[in-house]
Coordinates of C-alpha atoms and ligand atoms in Angstrom, one line a residue:
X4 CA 0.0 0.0 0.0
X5 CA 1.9 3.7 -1.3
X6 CA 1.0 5.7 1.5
X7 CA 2.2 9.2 1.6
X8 CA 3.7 10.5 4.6
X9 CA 4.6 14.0 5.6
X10 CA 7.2 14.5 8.7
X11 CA 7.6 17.7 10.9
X12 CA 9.9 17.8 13.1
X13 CA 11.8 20.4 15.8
X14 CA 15.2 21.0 15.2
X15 CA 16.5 19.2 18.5
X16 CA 19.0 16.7 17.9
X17 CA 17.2 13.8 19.0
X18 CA 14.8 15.0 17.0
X19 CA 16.4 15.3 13.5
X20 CA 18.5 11.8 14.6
X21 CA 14.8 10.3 14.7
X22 CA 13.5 12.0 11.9
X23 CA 16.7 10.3 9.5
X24 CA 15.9 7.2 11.1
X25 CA 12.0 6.8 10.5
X26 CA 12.8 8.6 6.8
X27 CA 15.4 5.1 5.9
X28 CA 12.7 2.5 7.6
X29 CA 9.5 4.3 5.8
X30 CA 11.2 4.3 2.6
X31 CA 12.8 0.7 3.2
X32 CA 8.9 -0.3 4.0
X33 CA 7.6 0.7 0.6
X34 CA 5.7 4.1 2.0
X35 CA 6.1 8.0 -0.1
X36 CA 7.7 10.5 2.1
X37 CA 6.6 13.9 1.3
X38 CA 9.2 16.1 0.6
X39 CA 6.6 19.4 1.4
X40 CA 3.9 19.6 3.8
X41 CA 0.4 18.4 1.5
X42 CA -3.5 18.4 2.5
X43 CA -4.1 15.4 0.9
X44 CA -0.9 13.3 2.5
X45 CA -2.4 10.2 4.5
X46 CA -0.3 11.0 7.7
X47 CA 1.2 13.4 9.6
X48 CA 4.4 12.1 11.8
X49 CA 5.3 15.0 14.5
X50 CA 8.5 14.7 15.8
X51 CA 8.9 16.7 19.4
X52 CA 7.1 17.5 22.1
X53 CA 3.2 19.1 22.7
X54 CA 4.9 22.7 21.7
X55 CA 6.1 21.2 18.5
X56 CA 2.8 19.3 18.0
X57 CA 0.8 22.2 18.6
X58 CA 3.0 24.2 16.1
X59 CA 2.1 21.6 13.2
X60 CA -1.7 21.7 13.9
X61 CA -1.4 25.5 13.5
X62 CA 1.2 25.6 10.7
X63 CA -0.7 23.0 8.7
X64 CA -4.2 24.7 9.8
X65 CA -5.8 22.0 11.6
X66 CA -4.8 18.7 9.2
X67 CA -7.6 17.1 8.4
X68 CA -5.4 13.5 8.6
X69 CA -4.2 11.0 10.9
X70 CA -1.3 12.5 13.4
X71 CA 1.3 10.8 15.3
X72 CA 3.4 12.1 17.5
X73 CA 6.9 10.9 18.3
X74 CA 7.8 12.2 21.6
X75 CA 11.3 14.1 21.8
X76 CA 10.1 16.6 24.4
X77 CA 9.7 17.0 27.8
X78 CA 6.3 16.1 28.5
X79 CA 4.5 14.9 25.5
X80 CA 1.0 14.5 26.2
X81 CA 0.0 14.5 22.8
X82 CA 2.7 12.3 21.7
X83 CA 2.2 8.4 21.4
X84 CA 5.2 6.8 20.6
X85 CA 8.9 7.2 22.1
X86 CA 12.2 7.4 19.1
X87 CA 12.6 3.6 20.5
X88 CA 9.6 2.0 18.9
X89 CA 9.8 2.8 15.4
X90 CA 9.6 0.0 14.0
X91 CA 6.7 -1.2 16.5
X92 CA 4.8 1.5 14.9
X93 CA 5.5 1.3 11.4
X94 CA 4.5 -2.5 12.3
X95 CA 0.7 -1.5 13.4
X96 CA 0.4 1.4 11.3
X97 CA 0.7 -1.1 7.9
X98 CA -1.2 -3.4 9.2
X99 CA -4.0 -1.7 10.2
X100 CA -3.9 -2.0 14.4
X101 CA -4.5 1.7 15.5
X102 CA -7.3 3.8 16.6
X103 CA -8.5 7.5 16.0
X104 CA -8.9 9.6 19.3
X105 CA -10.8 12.5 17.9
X106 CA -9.9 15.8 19.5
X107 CA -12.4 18.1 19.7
X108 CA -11.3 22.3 19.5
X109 CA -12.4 25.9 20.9
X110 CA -13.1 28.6 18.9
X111 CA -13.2 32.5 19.3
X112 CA -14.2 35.2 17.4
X113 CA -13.6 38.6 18.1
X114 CA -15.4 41.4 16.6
X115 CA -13.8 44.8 16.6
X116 CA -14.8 47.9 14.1
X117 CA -12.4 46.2 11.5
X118 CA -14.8 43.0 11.0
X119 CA -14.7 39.3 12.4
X120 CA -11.3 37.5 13.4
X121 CA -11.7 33.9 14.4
X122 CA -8.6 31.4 16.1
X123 CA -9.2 28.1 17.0
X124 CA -7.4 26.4 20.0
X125 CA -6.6 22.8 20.5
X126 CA -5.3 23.5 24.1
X127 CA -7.6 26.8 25.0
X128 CA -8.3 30.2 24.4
X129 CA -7.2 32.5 26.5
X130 CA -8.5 36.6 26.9
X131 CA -6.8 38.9 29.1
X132 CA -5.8 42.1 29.3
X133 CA -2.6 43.8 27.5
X134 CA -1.4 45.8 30.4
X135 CA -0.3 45.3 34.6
X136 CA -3.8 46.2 35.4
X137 CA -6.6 43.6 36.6
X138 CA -9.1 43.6 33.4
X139 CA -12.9 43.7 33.9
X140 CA -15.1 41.5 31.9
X141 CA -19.2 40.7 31.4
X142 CA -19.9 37.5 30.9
X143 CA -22.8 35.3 29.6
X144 CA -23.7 31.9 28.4
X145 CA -26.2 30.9 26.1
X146 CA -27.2 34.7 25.8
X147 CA -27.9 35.7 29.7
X148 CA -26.0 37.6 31.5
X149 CA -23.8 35.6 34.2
X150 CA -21.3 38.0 36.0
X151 CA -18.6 40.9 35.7
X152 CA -15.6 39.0 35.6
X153 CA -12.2 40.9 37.8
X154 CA -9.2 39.3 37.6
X155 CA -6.1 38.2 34.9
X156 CA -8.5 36.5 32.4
X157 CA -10.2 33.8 31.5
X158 CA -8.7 30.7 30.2
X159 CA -11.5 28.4 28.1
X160 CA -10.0 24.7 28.2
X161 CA -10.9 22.0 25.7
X162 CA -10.4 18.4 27.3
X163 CA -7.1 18.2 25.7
X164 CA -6.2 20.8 26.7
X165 CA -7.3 20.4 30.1
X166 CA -4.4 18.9 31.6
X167 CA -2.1 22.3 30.1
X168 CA -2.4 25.7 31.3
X169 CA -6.2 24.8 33.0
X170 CA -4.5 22.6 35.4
X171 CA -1.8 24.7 36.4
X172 CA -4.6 27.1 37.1
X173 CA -6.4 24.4 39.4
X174 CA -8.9 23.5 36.9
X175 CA -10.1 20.0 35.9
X176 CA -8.6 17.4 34.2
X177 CA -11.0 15.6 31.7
X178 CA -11.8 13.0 29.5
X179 CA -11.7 13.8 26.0
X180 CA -14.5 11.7 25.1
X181 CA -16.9 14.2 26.7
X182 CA -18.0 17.1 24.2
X183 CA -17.5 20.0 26.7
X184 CA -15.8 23.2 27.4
X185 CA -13.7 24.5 30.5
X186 CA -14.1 28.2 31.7
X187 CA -11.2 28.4 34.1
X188 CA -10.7 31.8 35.7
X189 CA -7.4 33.6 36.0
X190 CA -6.5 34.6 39.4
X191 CA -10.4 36.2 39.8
X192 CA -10.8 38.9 42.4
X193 CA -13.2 38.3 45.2
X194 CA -13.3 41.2 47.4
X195 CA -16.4 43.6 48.6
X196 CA -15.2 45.5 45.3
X197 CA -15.3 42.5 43.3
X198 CA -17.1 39.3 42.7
X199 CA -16.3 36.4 40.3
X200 CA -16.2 32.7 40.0
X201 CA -13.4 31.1 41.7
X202 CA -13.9 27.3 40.4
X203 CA -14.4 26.8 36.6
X204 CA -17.8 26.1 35.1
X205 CA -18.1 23.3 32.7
X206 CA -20.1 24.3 29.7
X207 CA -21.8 21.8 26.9
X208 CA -20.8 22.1 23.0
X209 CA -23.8 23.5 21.8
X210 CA -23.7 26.7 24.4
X211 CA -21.3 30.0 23.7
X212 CA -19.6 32.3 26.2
X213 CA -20.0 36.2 25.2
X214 CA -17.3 38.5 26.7
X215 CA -17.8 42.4 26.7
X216 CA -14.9 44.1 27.8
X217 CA -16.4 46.5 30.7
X218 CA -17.0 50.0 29.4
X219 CA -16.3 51.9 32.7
X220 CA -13.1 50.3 33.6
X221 CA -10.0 51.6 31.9
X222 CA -8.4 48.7 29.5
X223 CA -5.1 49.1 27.3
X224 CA -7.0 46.2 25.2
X225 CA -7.2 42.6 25.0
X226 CA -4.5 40.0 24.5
X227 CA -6.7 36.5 22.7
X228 CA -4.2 33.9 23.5
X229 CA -4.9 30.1 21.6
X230 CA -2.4 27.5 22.3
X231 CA 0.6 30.2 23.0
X232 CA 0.1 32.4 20.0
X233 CA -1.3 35.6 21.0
X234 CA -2.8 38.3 19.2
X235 CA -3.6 41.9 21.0
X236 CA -6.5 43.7 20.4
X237 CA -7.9 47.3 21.0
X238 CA -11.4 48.6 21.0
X239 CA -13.2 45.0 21.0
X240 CA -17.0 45.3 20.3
X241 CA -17.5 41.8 21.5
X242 CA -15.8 38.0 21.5
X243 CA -17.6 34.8 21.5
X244 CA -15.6 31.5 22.6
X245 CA -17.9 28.6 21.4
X246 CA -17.2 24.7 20.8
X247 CA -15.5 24.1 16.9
X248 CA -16.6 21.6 14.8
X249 CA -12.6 21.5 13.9
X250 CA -11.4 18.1 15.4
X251 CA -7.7 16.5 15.3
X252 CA -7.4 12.7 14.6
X253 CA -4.6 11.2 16.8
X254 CA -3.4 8.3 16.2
X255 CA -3.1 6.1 19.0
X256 CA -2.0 2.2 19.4
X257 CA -3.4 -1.0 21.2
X258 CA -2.4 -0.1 24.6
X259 CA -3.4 4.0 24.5
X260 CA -5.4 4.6 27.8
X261 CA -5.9 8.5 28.1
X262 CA -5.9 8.2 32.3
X263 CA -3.2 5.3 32.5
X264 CA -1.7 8.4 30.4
X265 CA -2.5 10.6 32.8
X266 CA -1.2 9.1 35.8
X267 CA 2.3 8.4 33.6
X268 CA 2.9 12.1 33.1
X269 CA 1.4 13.9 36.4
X270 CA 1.7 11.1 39.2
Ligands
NAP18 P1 5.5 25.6 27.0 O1 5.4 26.8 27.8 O2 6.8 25.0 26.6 O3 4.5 24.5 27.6 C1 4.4 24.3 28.9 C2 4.2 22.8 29.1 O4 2.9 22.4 28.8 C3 5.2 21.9 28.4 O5 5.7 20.9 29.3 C4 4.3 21.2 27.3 O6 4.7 19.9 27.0 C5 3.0 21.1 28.1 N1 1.7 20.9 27.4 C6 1.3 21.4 26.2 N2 0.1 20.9 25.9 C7 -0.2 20.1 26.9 C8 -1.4 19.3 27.1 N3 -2.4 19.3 26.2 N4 -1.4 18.5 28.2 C9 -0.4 18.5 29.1 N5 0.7 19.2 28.9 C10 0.8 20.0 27.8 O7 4.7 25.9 25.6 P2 4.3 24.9 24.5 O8 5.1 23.7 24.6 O9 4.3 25.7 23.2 O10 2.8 24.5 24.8 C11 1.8 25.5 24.7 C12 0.9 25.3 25.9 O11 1.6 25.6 27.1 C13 -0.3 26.2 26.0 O12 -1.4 25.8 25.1 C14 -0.6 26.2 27.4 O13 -1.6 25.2 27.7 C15 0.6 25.7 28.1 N6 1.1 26.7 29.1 C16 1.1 26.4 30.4 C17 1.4 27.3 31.4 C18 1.4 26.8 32.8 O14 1.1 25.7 33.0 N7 1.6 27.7 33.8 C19 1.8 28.6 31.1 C20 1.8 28.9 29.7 C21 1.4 28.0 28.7 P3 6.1 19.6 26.2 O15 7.2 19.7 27.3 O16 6.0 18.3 25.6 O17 6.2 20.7 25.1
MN19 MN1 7.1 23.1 25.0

């Protein structure tokens, strides 16, 4: 079977030393290595760790293909396989013995006098504020007004990314098999002056989180952070963070537990 196969890798040593080596036992297996990044190769190979994986999702706009991950990092969550079992997983992958974990993604938009700009997030979306200050924020789901956010910002986790940045924050670690989203506040205030949410709220796909910035408290702008690429904003109108319909296939092998995983990388 001439499968085509596209491989990005970090520039670590281990991880161009792997990168060589998968290249001579692809080719020696009869599979097409891609020489450029193409939408219609049948797999992506990511050589590094999560920040190297995240940068191929974004680089490659959200590849709508099987991804592996070969982990050269430090933590690699998203990665499945380790340099040392090549050959394991060119093994399964020809024959067949893999499954698909389906990554669901968070969108926001942000409307400002200059039109609509929209960034999707594997990890999360974050929105804070550009300067020192604490920023001020009104908040609602599904439409209704829930509260006037004080704090840093407001992080909104997919499960993926649940275990990143949300669980540094003391948010919730979850399954990615549930279709949900994480609204995990950023060092809220709760004083006599100002009340927020301290815990995160858990929201369903088909409901949307509006964010005003608050037009009586001075803001420098907004900084929209998704998966550690940030953009800065000034005079929003409005954002909306809502569930995407964007999903990334991982590829993951007979023994892929996501909480045996879990307890291997935080335990
Ligand atoms: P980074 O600052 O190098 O990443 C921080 C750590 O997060 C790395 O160890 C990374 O793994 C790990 N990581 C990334 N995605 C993960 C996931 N889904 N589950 C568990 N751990 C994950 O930046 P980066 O490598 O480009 O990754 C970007 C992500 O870093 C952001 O999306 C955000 O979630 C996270 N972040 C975390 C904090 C924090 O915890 N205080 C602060 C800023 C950003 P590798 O070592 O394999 O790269
Ligand atoms: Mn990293």
């Amino acid at each position: 079977m001439n499968r085509k196969i596209f491989i990005y890798a970090n520039d670590s040593e281990m991880s161009r030393k792997t990168e060589k080596r998968l290249k001579q036992k692809l080719d020696g297996s009869g599979f097409t290595i891609l020489p450029a990044y193409n939408a219609d190769a049948d797999l992506l190979v990511c050589i590094g760790g999560d920040g190297t994986f995240l940068e191929a999702i974004h680089r490659f706009d959200f590849p709508d293909m099987p991804i592996i991950g070969i982990n050269t990092g430090h933590l690699g969550f998203f990665q499945e396989i380790m340099p040392s079992m090549l050959d394991d997983f060119i093994f399964n992958y020809s024959q067949g013995r893999y499954s698909i974990q389906q990554l669901s993604t968070v969108q926001v938009s942000v409307k400002t006098e200059n039109g609509v700009s929209r960034h999707v997030g594997l990890n999360e979306v974050i929105i804070k504020g550009r300067s020192t200050c604490s920023i001020h924020l009104n908040i609602s789901i599904g439409g209704s007004f829930i509260e006037r956010f004080s704090g840093d910002g407001l992080l909104i986790a997919t499960p993926a990314g649940s275990t990143a940045y949300n669980y540094s924050l003391g948010g919730s670690i979850v399954d990615p098999r549930l279709k949900i989203l994480q609204v995990t506040p950023i060092a809220p205030m709760n004083t006599t002056a100002y009340r927020s949410f301290t815990s995160s709220i858990l929201l369903p796909s088909d409901l949307s989180l509006g964010v005003v910035t608050d037009a009586g408290s001075k803001q420098d702008g907004v900084s929209i952070v998704y998966d550690g690429y940030m953009n800065d904003y000034k005079e929003i109108q409005e954002i909306e963070v809502s569930f995407s319909d964007i999903q990334v296939s991982l590829m993951r092998f007979e023994n892929y537990d996501f909480w045996t995983k879990v307890k291997s990388k935080f335990l």
